[in-house]
Amino acid sequence: MTTFRDGLFDGKVAFVAGGTSGINLGIARRFAALGAKVAVCGRDPEKAARAAGEIGTDALGMSADVRDYGAIRGALEQARSDFGPLDFVVAGAAGNFLAPALGMSANAFKTVVDIDLLGTFNTFRACHDLLNTPASLIAITAGQAEQAMALQIHACAAKAGVNQVIRTLAIEWGPDVRVNGISPGPIDGTEGMARLAPNPEMRAAHEHRIPAKRWGEIDEIADAATFLCSSAASYITGTILDVDGGSSVGDAGRMDIAKGLA
Ligand code: HXC
Ligand code: NAP
C-alpha cells in the first residue's frame, strides 16, 4: 500500500454508495484507515453490516437501492445525522453481465443503465445539501465509457453517461464541490472481473493488451481516490483519472506485431 500521512482524513466524513464490496469497499477501508468516519451502502443489509464491521467499529453499514431516489436520500441523511456533514461522496454502485445486444431484453439494458447512470445521478443529487464544503465527489466509471466493447452495450452506454454527469456537475457545483471520476482497468479479486473474464484464457487475453501487463489492485484504486479527496487535488475537478495500467491509451498486444516489423 502506498503511504499517505497518518490522520490525513481525521475529522472527515465519507459516504460510499456501493461500498459494501470490491473496489468501493477498498476505498471505504482506506478512508477509514486515514481517519475518516465512513458510511457504506448497498442493497443487501447483511452484506452492508459485514462490510461496516470489517472497516471498523465506527463505520455505518446501510441498505438502499441507488435506483430509488428516496432510499438513497434516506441513507445519506442517516450518515449526515450520525457523523455530520459529508466531505467525500463516492458513487460506485454498478451492475454488469456479459450479453450481446440481441440477447438482452429492454429491461436488462435498463437495469444496468438505472444502477450505474441513474444511481450516480441520484447519489450526487441527493447528497448536495448534506455536504461540508469544500467537498469532493467521485464517480467510479470504466473504460467502456470511451471504448465500445462487445457484450457490454448496457455498461458502455451507462458509463458514458456517468462521465458526462461528472463533467456537468463539475461545472454546475464548482468551486465548492469538486466532482471527478476514476476509471479502473481490470482489477484483481473483484466481482466485476469474475463476470467479465471468468476463465484463465480470458484473463490472459486481457493482460496481454494492457501496457502494464497485469491487472490492477484494489489498493491502487484506493490510492487514486485518496489523492482526489486530498488537498493535493484541490485544483482538479471534472477529470476522469484512468487507473488502468495504460489500457485506455492503446492496445499493447499490438506490440507483438510491431516487434515483428522492427
Ligand atoms: C441477459 C440478463 C442477465 C444476463 C440479468 N439479465 N442477467 N440478461 N444476460 N446474464 C436480465 C434479467 O433477465 C432481467 O430482464 C433484467 O436483466 C434484470 O434482472 P434482475 O435479476 O431482475 O435485476 P436485479 O435483481 O436488479 O440485478 C441486477 C443485475 C445483477 C445487474 C442483473 O447481476 C446484480 O445485482 N449485479 C450487481 C453486482 C455486479 O454486477 N457487480 C459487478 C459490477 S462490475 P427481464 O427482461 O428478464 O426482466 C462492473 C465492471 C465494469 O460494472 C467494467 C469492467 C471493465
Ligand atoms: P462489486 O463488488 O460487485 O460492487 C458493487 C457494489 O454496488 C456492491 O456494494 C453492491 O452491493 C452495490 N450495488 C449493486 N447494485 C446496487 C444498487 N442497485 N443499489 C445500491 N447498491 C448496489 O463490484 P466491483 O467489481 O468492485 O466494481 C465496483 C465499481 O468499479 C463499479 O462501479 C464498477 O463498474 C467499477 N469498475 C470495476 C472494474 C473491475 O475490474 N471490477 C473495472 C472498471 C470499473 P449489493 O449487491 O448488496 O447491492
mmCIF file of C-alpha atoms and ligand atoms in Angstrom:
data_model
loop_
_atom_site.group_PDB
_atom_site.id
_atom_site.type_symbol
_atom_site.label_atom_id
_atom_site.label_comp_id
_atom_site.label_asym_id
_atom_site.label_seq_id
_atom_site.Cartn_x
_atom_site.Cartn_y
_atom_site.Cartn_z
ATOM 1 C CA MET A 1 0.000 0.000 0.000
ATOM 2 C CA THR A 2 1.207 3.480 -0.859
ATOM 3 C CA THR A 3 1.780 5.553 2.247
ATOM 4 C CA PHE A 4 -0.286 8.641 2.847
ATOM 5 C CA ARG A 5 0.214 10.685 6.001
ATOM 6 C CA ASP A 6 -1.474 9.048 9.035
ATOM 7 C CA GLY A 7 -4.554 11.014 10.048
ATOM 8 C CA LEU A 8 -4.836 12.656 6.609
ATOM 9 C CA PHE A 9 -8.637 12.363 6.801
ATOM 10 C CA ASP A 10 -9.073 12.901 10.556
ATOM 11 C CA GLY A 11 -12.405 14.671 11.163
ATOM 12 C CA LYS A 12 -13.666 13.907 7.638
ATOM 13 C CA VAL A 13 -16.899 12.080 6.822
ATOM 14 C CA ALA A 14 -17.246 9.821 3.782
ATOM 15 C CA PHE A 15 -20.254 8.094 2.189
ATOM 16 C CA VAL A 16 -19.577 5.291 -0.291
ATOM 17 C CA ALA A 17 -22.537 4.092 -2.379
ATOM 18 C CA GLY A 18 -21.786 0.526 -3.440
ATOM 19 C CA GLY A 19 -19.161 0.419 -0.695
ATOM 20 C CA THR A 20 -20.099 -2.988 0.649
ATOM 21 C CA SER A 21 -17.722 -4.995 -1.565
ATOM 22 C CA GLY A 22 -14.868 -4.906 -4.036
ATOM 23 C CA ILE A 23 -13.246 -1.708 -5.230
ATOM 24 C CA ASN A 24 -15.569 0.635 -3.353
ATOM 25 C CA LEU A 25 -15.097 -1.242 -0.080
ATOM 26 C CA GLY A 26 -11.351 -0.864 -0.627
ATOM 27 C CA ILE A 27 -11.831 2.906 -0.934
ATOM 28 C CA ALA A 28 -14.014 2.980 2.201
ATOM 29 C CA ARG A 29 -11.473 0.929 4.134
ATOM 30 C CA ARG A 30 -8.672 3.279 3.105
ATOM 31 C CA PHE A 31 -10.595 6.442 4.011
ATOM 32 C CA ALA A 32 -11.310 4.939 7.454
ATOM 33 C CA ALA A 33 -7.658 3.932 7.907
ATOM 34 C CA LEU A 34 -6.717 7.551 7.264
ATOM 35 C CA GLY A 35 -9.091 8.744 9.991
ATOM 36 C CA ALA A 36 -12.453 9.396 8.271
ATOM 37 C CA LYS A 37 -15.811 8.294 9.599
ATOM 38 C CA VAL A 38 -17.237 6.124 6.847
ATOM 39 C CA ALA A 39 -20.739 5.021 5.816
ATOM 40 C CA VAL A 40 -21.152 2.287 3.195
ATOM 41 C CA CYS A 41 -24.324 1.426 1.375
ATOM 42 C CA GLY A 42 -25.575 -1.453 -0.808
ATOM 43 C CA ARG A 43 -28.858 -3.305 -1.332
ATOM 44 C CA ASP A 44 -28.125 -6.277 0.931
ATOM 45 C CA PRO A 45 -28.315 -5.242 4.618
ATOM 46 C CA GLU A 46 -26.310 -8.246 5.897
ATOM 47 C CA LYS A 47 -23.517 -7.608 3.410
ATOM 48 C CA ALA A 48 -23.549 -3.922 4.442
ATOM 49 C CA ALA A 49 -23.292 -4.843 8.129
ATOM 50 C CA ARG A 50 -20.391 -7.224 7.396
ATOM 51 C CA ALA A 51 -18.574 -4.539 5.391
ATOM 52 C CA ALA A 52 -19.028 -1.976 8.153
ATOM 53 C CA GLY A 53 -17.706 -4.496 10.699
ATOM 54 C CA GLU A 54 -14.662 -5.080 8.507
ATOM 55 C CA ILE A 55 -13.989 -1.340 8.177
ATOM 56 C CA GLY A 56 -14.118 -0.715 11.919
ATOM 57 C CA THR A 57 -16.316 -0.160 14.911
ATOM 58 C CA ASP A 58 -17.228 3.395 13.908
ATOM 59 C CA ALA A 59 -18.376 2.526 10.379
ATOM 60 C CA LEU A 60 -22.021 2.613 9.340
ATOM 61 C CA GLY A 61 -23.457 -0.084 7.046
ATOM 62 C CA MET A 62 -26.675 0.843 5.308
ATOM 63 C CA SER A 63 -29.115 -0.647 2.856
ATOM 64 C CA ALA A 64 -30.564 1.335 -0.054
ATOM 65 C CA ASP A 65 -31.055 0.793 -3.779
ATOM 66 C CA VAL A 66 -29.463 3.663 -5.719
ATOM 67 C CA ARG A 67 -32.250 3.389 -8.304
ATOM 68 C CA ASP A 68 -34.683 4.610 -5.631
ATOM 69 C CA TYR A 69 -34.057 8.325 -5.006
ATOM 70 C CA GLY A 70 -35.920 8.332 -1.674
ATOM 71 C CA ALA A 71 -33.965 5.340 -0.407
ATOM 72 C CA ILE A 72 -30.509 6.728 -1.209
ATOM 73 C CA ARG A 73 -31.533 10.132 0.135
ATOM 74 C CA GLY A 74 -32.580 8.422 3.383
ATOM 75 C CA ALA A 75 -29.221 6.660 3.703
ATOM 76 C CA LEU A 76 -27.311 9.892 3.053
ATOM 77 C CA GLU A 77 -29.437 11.713 5.652
ATOM 78 C CA GLN A 78 -28.738 8.941 8.170
ATOM 79 C CA ALA A 79 -24.979 9.263 7.591
ATOM 80 C CA ARG A 80 -25.218 13.055 7.960
ATOM 81 C CA SER A 81 -27.190 12.709 11.161
ATOM 82 C CA ASP A 82 -24.814 10.102 12.698
ATOM 83 C CA PHE A 83 -21.493 11.563 11.548
ATOM 84 C CA GLY A 84 -22.060 15.178 10.467
ATOM 85 C CA PRO A 85 -21.863 16.884 7.047
ATOM 86 C CA LEU A 86 -20.286 14.807 4.301
ATOM 87 C CA ASP A 87 -16.824 15.710 2.998
ATOM 88 C CA PHE A 88 -16.498 12.892 0.453
ATOM 89 C CA VAL A 89 -19.150 11.004 -1.510
ATOM 90 C CA VAL A 90 -18.296 8.101 -3.798
ATOM 91 C CA ALA A 91 -20.893 6.875 -6.326
ATOM 92 C CA GLY A 92 -19.665 3.367 -7.107
ATOM 93 C CA ALA A 93 -22.707 1.083 -7.269
ATOM 94 C CA ALA A 94 -22.869 -0.856 -10.519
ATOM 95 C CA GLY A 95 -24.282 -3.952 -12.132
ATOM 96 C CA ASN A 96 -22.907 -5.915 -15.057
ATOM 97 C CA PHE A 97 -23.154 -9.140 -17.043
ATOM 98 C CA LEU A 98 -21.912 -10.275 -20.437
ATOM 99 C CA ALA A 99 -24.630 -10.371 -23.084
ATOM 100 C CA PRO A 100 -24.930 -9.486 -26.766
ATOM 101 C CA ALA A 101 -27.432 -6.739 -27.596
ATOM 102 C CA LEU A 102 -29.704 -9.337 -29.200
ATOM 103 C CA GLY A 103 -29.558 -11.447 -26.025
ATOM 104 C CA MET A 104 -30.570 -8.540 -23.844
ATOM 105 C CA SER A 105 -34.158 -7.510 -23.132
ATOM 106 C CA ALA A 106 -35.100 -3.850 -22.861
ATOM 107 C CA ASN A 107 -35.371 -4.399 -19.126
ATOM 108 C CA ALA A 108 -31.885 -5.943 -18.966
ATOM 109 C CA PHE A 109 -30.393 -2.867 -20.683
ATOM 110 C CA LYS A 110 -32.444 -0.525 -18.481
ATOM 111 C CA THR A 111 -31.405 -2.347 -15.316
ATOM 112 C CA VAL A 112 -27.697 -1.616 -15.791
ATOM 113 C CA VAL A 113 -28.326 1.934 -17.008
ATOM 114 C CA ASP A 114 -30.523 2.546 -13.963
ATOM 115 C CA ILE A 115 -27.982 1.204 -11.450
ATOM 116 C CA ASP A 116 -24.890 2.818 -12.980
ATOM 117 C CA LEU A 117 -26.145 6.080 -14.501
ATOM 118 C CA LEU A 118 -29.374 6.976 -12.711
ATOM 119 C CA GLY A 119 -27.798 5.659 -9.493
ATOM 120 C CA THR A 120 -24.835 8.032 -9.877
ATOM 121 C CA PHE A 121 -27.162 10.963 -10.573
ATOM 122 C CA ASN A 122 -29.374 10.039 -7.597
ATOM 123 C CA THR A 123 -26.429 9.679 -5.210
ATOM 124 C CA PHE A 124 -24.924 13.032 -6.175
ATOM 125 C CA ARG A 125 -28.259 14.893 -6.492
ATOM 126 C CA ALA A 126 -29.341 13.651 -3.067
ATOM 127 C CA CYS A 127 -26.091 14.497 -1.249
ATOM 128 C CA HIS A 128 -25.627 18.116 -2.297
ATOM 129 C CA ASP A 129 -27.290 19.880 0.635
ATOM 130 C CA LEU A 130 -25.686 17.445 3.095
ATOM 131 C CA LEU A 131 -22.114 18.327 2.103
ATOM 132 C CA ASN A 132 -19.420 20.050 4.108
ATOM 133 C CA THR A 133 -17.673 22.291 1.605
ATOM 134 C CA PRO A 134 -15.141 22.206 0.111
ATOM 135 C CA ALA A 135 -16.276 18.696 -0.720
ATOM 136 C CA SER A 136 -15.022 16.013 -3.085
ATOM 137 C CA LEU A 137 -17.304 13.713 -5.076
ATOM 138 C CA ILE A 138 -16.010 10.723 -7.034
ATOM 139 C CA ALA A 139 -17.914 8.540 -9.506
ATOM 140 C CA ILE A 140 -16.460 5.166 -10.459
ATOM 141 C CA THR A 141 -16.660 4.833 -14.213
ATOM 142 C CA ALA A 142 -14.942 2.428 -16.663
ATOM 143 C CA GLY A 143 -13.017 2.339 -19.905
ATOM 144 C CA GLN A 144 -16.173 1.219 -21.738
ATOM 145 C CA ALA A 145 -17.371 4.818 -21.417
ATOM 146 C CA GLU A 146 -14.938 5.765 -24.175
ATOM 147 C CA GLN A 147 -14.144 2.470 -25.861
ATOM 148 C CA ALA A 148 -17.037 0.399 -27.153
ATOM 149 C CA MET A 149 -16.904 -3.255 -26.144
ATOM 150 C CA ALA A 150 -18.887 -6.243 -27.410
ATOM 151 C CA LEU A 151 -21.324 -7.810 -24.920
ATOM 152 C CA GLN A 152 -21.281 -4.582 -22.889
ATOM 153 C CA ILE A 153 -23.776 -2.271 -24.632
ATOM 154 C CA HIS A 154 -25.538 -1.531 -21.336
ATOM 155 C CA ALA A 155 -22.349 -0.720 -19.403
ATOM 156 C CA CYS A 156 -20.839 1.243 -22.318
ATOM 157 C CA ALA A 157 -23.940 3.448 -22.537
ATOM 158 C CA ALA A 158 -24.286 3.812 -18.775
ATOM 159 C CA LYS A 159 -20.649 4.675 -18.055
ATOM 160 C CA ALA A 160 -20.519 7.139 -20.978
ATOM 161 C CA GLY A 161 -23.423 8.878 -19.265
ATOM 162 C CA VAL A 162 -21.609 8.753 -15.933
ATOM 163 C CA ASN A 163 -18.652 10.589 -17.484
ATOM 164 C CA GLN A 164 -20.951 13.407 -18.594
ATOM 165 C CA VAL A 165 -22.624 13.554 -15.176
ATOM 166 C CA ILE A 166 -19.138 14.057 -13.691
ATOM 167 C CA ARG A 167 -18.259 16.837 -16.124
ATOM 168 C CA THR A 168 -21.614 18.619 -15.931
ATOM 169 C CA LEU A 169 -21.683 18.668 -12.123
ATOM 170 C CA ALA A 170 -18.076 19.874 -12.006
ATOM 171 C CA ILE A 171 -19.283 22.934 -13.917
ATOM 172 C CA GLU A 172 -22.556 23.433 -12.021
ATOM 173 C CA TRP A 173 -21.255 22.767 -8.489
ATOM 174 C CA GLY A 174 -17.808 24.374 -8.571
ATOM 175 C CA PRO A 175 -15.909 25.870 -6.899
ATOM 176 C CA ASP A 176 -17.089 24.449 -3.555
ATOM 177 C CA VAL A 177 -17.710 20.920 -4.761
ATOM 178 C CA ARG A 178 -15.122 19.113 -6.871
ATOM 179 C CA VAL A 179 -16.501 16.264 -8.970
ATOM 180 C CA ASN A 180 -14.139 13.722 -10.521
ATOM 181 C CA GLY A 181 -14.151 10.179 -11.829
ATOM 182 C CA ILE A 182 -11.895 7.172 -11.503
ATOM 183 C CA SER A 183 -11.804 4.745 -14.408
ATOM 184 C CA PRO A 184 -10.268 1.471 -13.207
ATOM 185 C CA GLY A 185 -8.785 -1.080 -15.568
ATOM 186 C CA PRO A 186 -9.380 -4.750 -14.785
ATOM 187 C CA ILE A 187 -8.942 -5.102 -11.021
ATOM 188 C CA ASP A 188 -7.917 -8.381 -9.416
ATOM 189 C CA GLY A 189 -10.207 -10.157 -6.984
ATOM 190 C CA THR A 190 -13.380 -8.286 -7.916
ATOM 191 C CA GLU A 191 -16.893 -9.354 -8.823
ATOM 192 C CA GLY A 192 -16.605 -7.238 -11.950
ATOM 193 C CA MET A 193 -13.720 -9.234 -13.375
ATOM 194 C CA ALA A 194 -15.150 -12.551 -12.191
ATOM 195 C CA ARG A 195 -18.060 -11.708 -14.509
ATOM 196 C CA LEU A 196 -16.103 -10.187 -17.408
ATOM 197 C CA ALA A 197 -13.159 -12.620 -17.520
ATOM 198 C CA PRO A 198 -14.442 -15.821 -15.931
ATOM 199 C CA ASN A 199 -11.599 -18.125 -17.080
ATOM 200 C CA PRO A 200 -7.747 -18.047 -17.272
ATOM 201 C CA GLU A 201 -7.749 -17.680 -21.061
ATOM 202 C CA MET A 202 -9.857 -14.527 -20.901
ATOM 203 C CA ARG A 203 -7.689 -13.181 -18.097
ATOM 204 C CA ALA A 204 -4.521 -13.756 -20.129
ATOM 205 C CA ALA A 205 -6.107 -12.059 -23.143
ATOM 206 C CA HIS A 206 -6.915 -9.009 -21.053
ATOM 207 C CA GLU A 207 -3.400 -8.876 -19.548
ATOM 208 C CA HIS A 208 -1.754 -9.162 -22.945
ATOM 209 C CA ARG A 209 -3.451 -5.956 -24.105
ATOM 210 C CA ILE A 210 -2.522 -3.850 -21.047
ATOM 211 C CA PRO A 211 0.686 -1.784 -21.284
ATOM 212 C CA ALA A 212 1.411 -2.578 -17.593
ATOM 213 C CA LYS A 213 0.946 -6.296 -18.438
ATOM 214 C CA ARG A 214 -1.042 -7.032 -15.299
ATOM 215 C CA TRP A 215 -4.383 -6.448 -13.643
ATOM 216 C CA GLY A 216 -4.622 -3.691 -11.061
ATOM 217 C CA GLU A 217 -5.075 -3.980 -7.295
ATOM 218 C CA ILE A 218 -7.956 -2.605 -5.254
ATOM 219 C CA ASP A 219 -5.392 -0.634 -3.229
ATOM 220 C CA GLU A 220 -4.288 1.154 -6.402
ATOM 221 C CA ILE A 221 -7.828 2.476 -6.867
ATOM 222 C CA ALA A 222 -7.928 3.481 -3.186
ATOM 223 C CA ASP A 223 -4.685 5.405 -3.776
ATOM 224 C CA ALA A 224 -6.341 7.375 -6.587
ATOM 225 C CA ALA A 225 -9.452 8.096 -4.511
ATOM 226 C CA THR A 226 -7.290 9.291 -1.619
ATOM 227 C CA PHE A 227 -5.397 11.617 -3.932
ATOM 228 C CA LEU A 228 -8.591 13.052 -5.436
ATOM 229 C CA CYS A 229 -10.075 13.725 -1.983
ATOM 230 C CA SER A 230 -6.853 15.252 -0.614
ATOM 231 C CA SER A 231 -5.775 18.865 -0.843
ATOM 232 C CA ALA A 232 -3.142 17.725 -3.357
ATOM 233 C CA ALA A 233 -6.034 17.615 -5.862
ATOM 234 C CA SER A 234 -7.508 20.988 -4.883
ATOM 235 C CA TYR A 235 -7.325 22.318 -8.478
ATOM 236 C CA ILE A 236 -8.663 19.138 -10.076
ATOM 237 C CA THR A 237 -12.332 18.879 -10.997
ATOM 238 C CA GLY A 238 -14.226 17.414 -13.939
ATOM 239 C CA THR A 239 -11.372 14.984 -14.533
ATOM 240 C CA ILE A 240 -11.600 11.279 -15.164
ATOM 241 C CA LEU A 241 -8.487 9.613 -13.832
ATOM 242 C CA ASP A 242 -7.614 6.411 -15.686
ATOM 243 C CA VAL A 243 -6.102 3.916 -13.250
ATOM 244 C CA ASP A 244 -5.784 1.161 -15.788
ATOM 245 C CA GLY A 245 -2.117 0.343 -16.437
ATOM 246 C CA GLY A 246 -2.342 2.329 -19.656
ATOM 247 C CA SER A 247 -5.242 0.359 -21.169
ATOM 248 C CA SER A 248 -7.051 3.467 -22.332
ATOM 249 C CA VAL A 249 -4.027 4.685 -24.294
ATOM 250 C CA GLY A 250 -3.935 1.740 -26.658
ATOM 251 C CA ASP A 251 -3.619 -1.979 -27.153
ATOM 252 C CA ALA A 252 -0.206 -3.264 -26.025
ATOM 253 C CA GLY A 253 -0.970 -6.551 -27.763
ATOM 254 C CA ARG A 254 -0.166 -4.683 -30.978
ATOM 255 C CA MET A 255 3.492 -4.544 -29.853
ATOM 256 C CA ASP A 256 3.895 -8.173 -30.880
ATOM 257 C CA ILE A 257 3.022 -7.244 -34.451
ATOM 258 C CA ALA A 258 5.253 -4.146 -34.287
ATOM 259 C CA LYS A 259 8.206 -6.209 -32.990
ATOM 260 C CA GLY A 260 7.830 -8.484 -35.974
ATOM 261 C CA LEU A 261 8.238 -5.491 -38.272
ATOM 262 C CA ALA A 262 11.078 -3.728 -36.438
HETATM 263 C C1 HXC B 1 -29.029 -11.299 -20.194
HETATM 264 C C2 HXC B 1 -29.741 -10.711 -18.069
HETATM 265 C C3 HXC B 1 -28.597 -11.306 -17.488
HETATM 266 C C4 HXC B 1 -27.646 -11.934 -18.378
HETATM 267 C C5 HXC B 1 -29.804 -10.469 -15.895
HETATM 268 N N1 HXC B 1 -30.447 -10.210 -17.038
HETATM 269 N N2 HXC B 1 -28.665 -11.138 -16.148
HETATM 270 N N3 HXC B 1 -29.955 -10.696 -19.398
HETATM 271 N N4 HXC B 1 -27.914 -11.902 -19.712
HETATM 272 N N5 HXC B 1 -26.545 -12.556 -17.928
HETATM 273 C C6 HXC B 1 -31.740 -9.537 -17.194
HETATM 274 C C7 HXC B 1 -32.882 -10.258 -16.491
HETATM 275 O O1 HXC B 1 -33.360 -11.352 -17.236
HETATM 276 C C8 HXC B 1 -33.906 -9.128 -16.385
HETATM 277 O O2 HXC B 1 -34.534 -8.889 -17.618
HETATM 278 C C9 HXC B 1 -33.025 -7.909 -16.123
HETATM 279 O O3 HXC B 1 -31.717 -8.251 -16.577
HETATM 280 C C10 HXC B 1 -32.962 -7.551 -14.652
HETATM 281 O O4 HXC B 1 -32.543 -8.680 -13.938
HETATM 282 P P1 HXC B 1 -32.775 -8.806 -12.346
HETATM 283 O O5 HXC B 1 -32.083 -10.038 -11.906
HETATM 284 O O6 HXC B 1 -34.235 -8.662 -12.047
HETATM 285 O O7 HXC B 1 -32.054 -7.454 -11.841
HETATM 286 P P2 HXC B 1 -31.545 -7.048 -10.416
HETATM 287 O O8 HXC B 1 -32.044 -8.010 -9.368
HETATM 288 O O9 HXC B 1 -31.822 -5.615 -10.277
HETATM 289 O O10 HXC B 1 -29.949 -7.326 -10.504
HETATM 290 C C11 HXC B 1 -29.124 -6.513 -11.304
HETATM 291 C C12 HXC B 1 -28.046 -7.330 -12.045
HETATM 292 C C13 HXC B 1 -27.293 -8.267 -11.076
HETATM 293 C C14 HXC B 1 -27.121 -6.316 -12.725
HETATM 294 C C15 HXC B 1 -28.725 -8.181 -13.107
HETATM 295 O O11 HXC B 1 -26.319 -9.025 -11.782
HETATM 296 C C16 HXC B 1 -26.633 -7.522 -9.942
HETATM 297 O O12 HXC B 1 -27.280 -7.279 -8.913
HETATM 298 N N6 HXC B 1 -25.349 -7.125 -10.070
HETATM 299 C C17 HXC B 1 -24.611 -6.371 -9.006
HETATM 300 C C18 HXC B 1 -23.215 -6.870 -8.858
HETATM 301 C C19 HXC B 1 -22.391 -6.667 -10.103
HETATM 302 O O13 HXC B 1 -22.878 -6.828 -11.235
HETATM 303 N N7 HXC B 1 -21.112 -6.327 -9.892
HETATM 304 C C20 HXC B 1 -20.213 -6.095 -10.984
HETATM 305 C C21 HXC B 1 -20.074 -4.635 -11.224
HETATM 306 S S1 HXC B 1 -18.614 -4.569 -12.140
HETATM 307 P P3 HXC B 1 -36.053 -9.421 -17.927
HETATM 308 O O14 HXC B 1 -36.348 -8.924 -19.298
HETATM 309 O O15 HXC B 1 -35.982 -10.920 -17.842
HETATM 310 O O16 HXC B 1 -36.924 -8.833 -16.872
HETATM 311 C C22 HXC B 1 -18.656 -3.620 -13.422
HETATM 312 C C23 HXC B 1 -17.451 -3.808 -14.303
HETATM 313 C C24 HXC B 1 -17.260 -2.623 -15.151
HETATM 314 O O17 HXC B 1 -19.529 -2.862 -13.586
HETATM 315 C C25 HXC B 1 -16.310 -2.713 -16.271
HETATM 316 C C26 HXC B 1 -15.070 -3.529 -16.185
HETATM 317 C C27 HXC B 1 -14.042 -3.250 -17.282
HETATM 318 P P1 NAP B 2 -18.922 -5.211 -6.725
HETATM 319 O O1 NAP B 2 -18.001 -5.846 -5.736
HETATM 320 O O2 NAP B 2 -19.990 -6.043 -7.338
HETATM 321 O O3 NAP B 2 -19.568 -3.937 -6.008
HETATM 322 C C1 NAP B 2 -20.799 -3.409 -6.375
HETATM 323 C C2 NAP B 2 -21.362 -2.690 -5.170
HETATM 324 O O4 NAP B 2 -22.545 -1.998 -5.562
HETATM 325 C C3 NAP B 2 -21.770 -3.623 -4.035
HETATM 326 O O5 NAP B 2 -21.600 -2.946 -2.810
HETATM 327 C C4 NAP B 2 -23.246 -3.848 -4.313
HETATM 328 O O6 NAP B 2 -23.920 -4.264 -3.129
HETATM 329 C C5 NAP B 2 -23.627 -2.439 -4.772
HETATM 330 N N1 NAP B 2 -24.828 -2.364 -5.598
HETATM 331 C C6 NAP B 2 -25.103 -3.034 -6.746
HETATM 332 N N2 NAP B 2 -26.295 -2.661 -7.210
HETATM 333 C C7 NAP B 2 -26.772 -1.722 -6.365
HETATM 334 C C8 NAP B 2 -27.957 -0.954 -6.300
HETATM 335 N N3 NAP B 2 -28.910 -1.080 -7.221
HETATM 336 N N4 NAP B 2 -28.114 -0.085 -5.274
HETATM 337 C C9 NAP B 2 -27.159 0.054 -4.321
HETATM 338 N N5 NAP B 2 -26.020 -0.644 -4.328
HETATM 339 C C10 NAP B 2 -25.840 -1.526 -5.339
HETATM 340 O O7 NAP B 2 -18.141 -4.535 -7.949
HETATM 341 P P2 NAP B 2 -16.622 -4.153 -8.338
HETATM 342 O O8 NAP B 2 -16.185 -5.117 -9.359
HETATM 343 O O9 NAP B 2 -15.770 -3.931 -7.139
HETATM 344 O O10 NAP B 2 -16.902 -2.752 -9.076
HETATM 345 C C11 NAP B 2 -17.025 -1.556 -8.327
HETATM 346 C C12 NAP B 2 -17.097 -0.353 -9.249
HETATM 347 O O11 NAP B 2 -15.938 -0.298 -10.088
HETATM 348 C C13 NAP B 2 -18.293 -0.344 -10.197
HETATM 349 O O12 NAP B 2 -18.741 0.973 -10.388
HETATM 350 C C14 NAP B 2 -17.707 -0.885 -11.482
HETATM 351 O O13 NAP B 2 -18.451 -0.513 -12.614
HETATM 352 C C15 NAP B 2 -16.335 -0.231 -11.454
HETATM 353 N N6 NAP B 2 -15.323 -0.929 -12.261
HETATM 354 C C16 NAP B 2 -14.902 -2.143 -11.876
HETATM 355 C C17 NAP B 2 -13.880 -2.777 -12.581
HETATM 356 C C18 NAP B 2 -13.348 -4.087 -12.115
HETATM 357 O O14 NAP B 2 -12.280 -4.518 -12.595
HETATM 358 N N7 NAP B 2 -14.005 -4.768 -11.198
HETATM 359 C C19 NAP B 2 -13.338 -2.144 -13.709
HETATM 360 C C20 NAP B 2 -13.830 -0.899 -14.101
HETATM 361 C C21 NAP B 2 -14.823 -0.297 -13.361
HETATM 362 P P3 NAP B 2 -25.327 -5.084 -3.199
HETATM 363 O O15 NAP B 2 -25.126 -6.175 -4.199
HETATM 364 O O16 NAP B 2 -25.599 -5.528 -1.796
HETATM 365 O O17 NAP B 2 -26.327 -4.084 -3.656
#
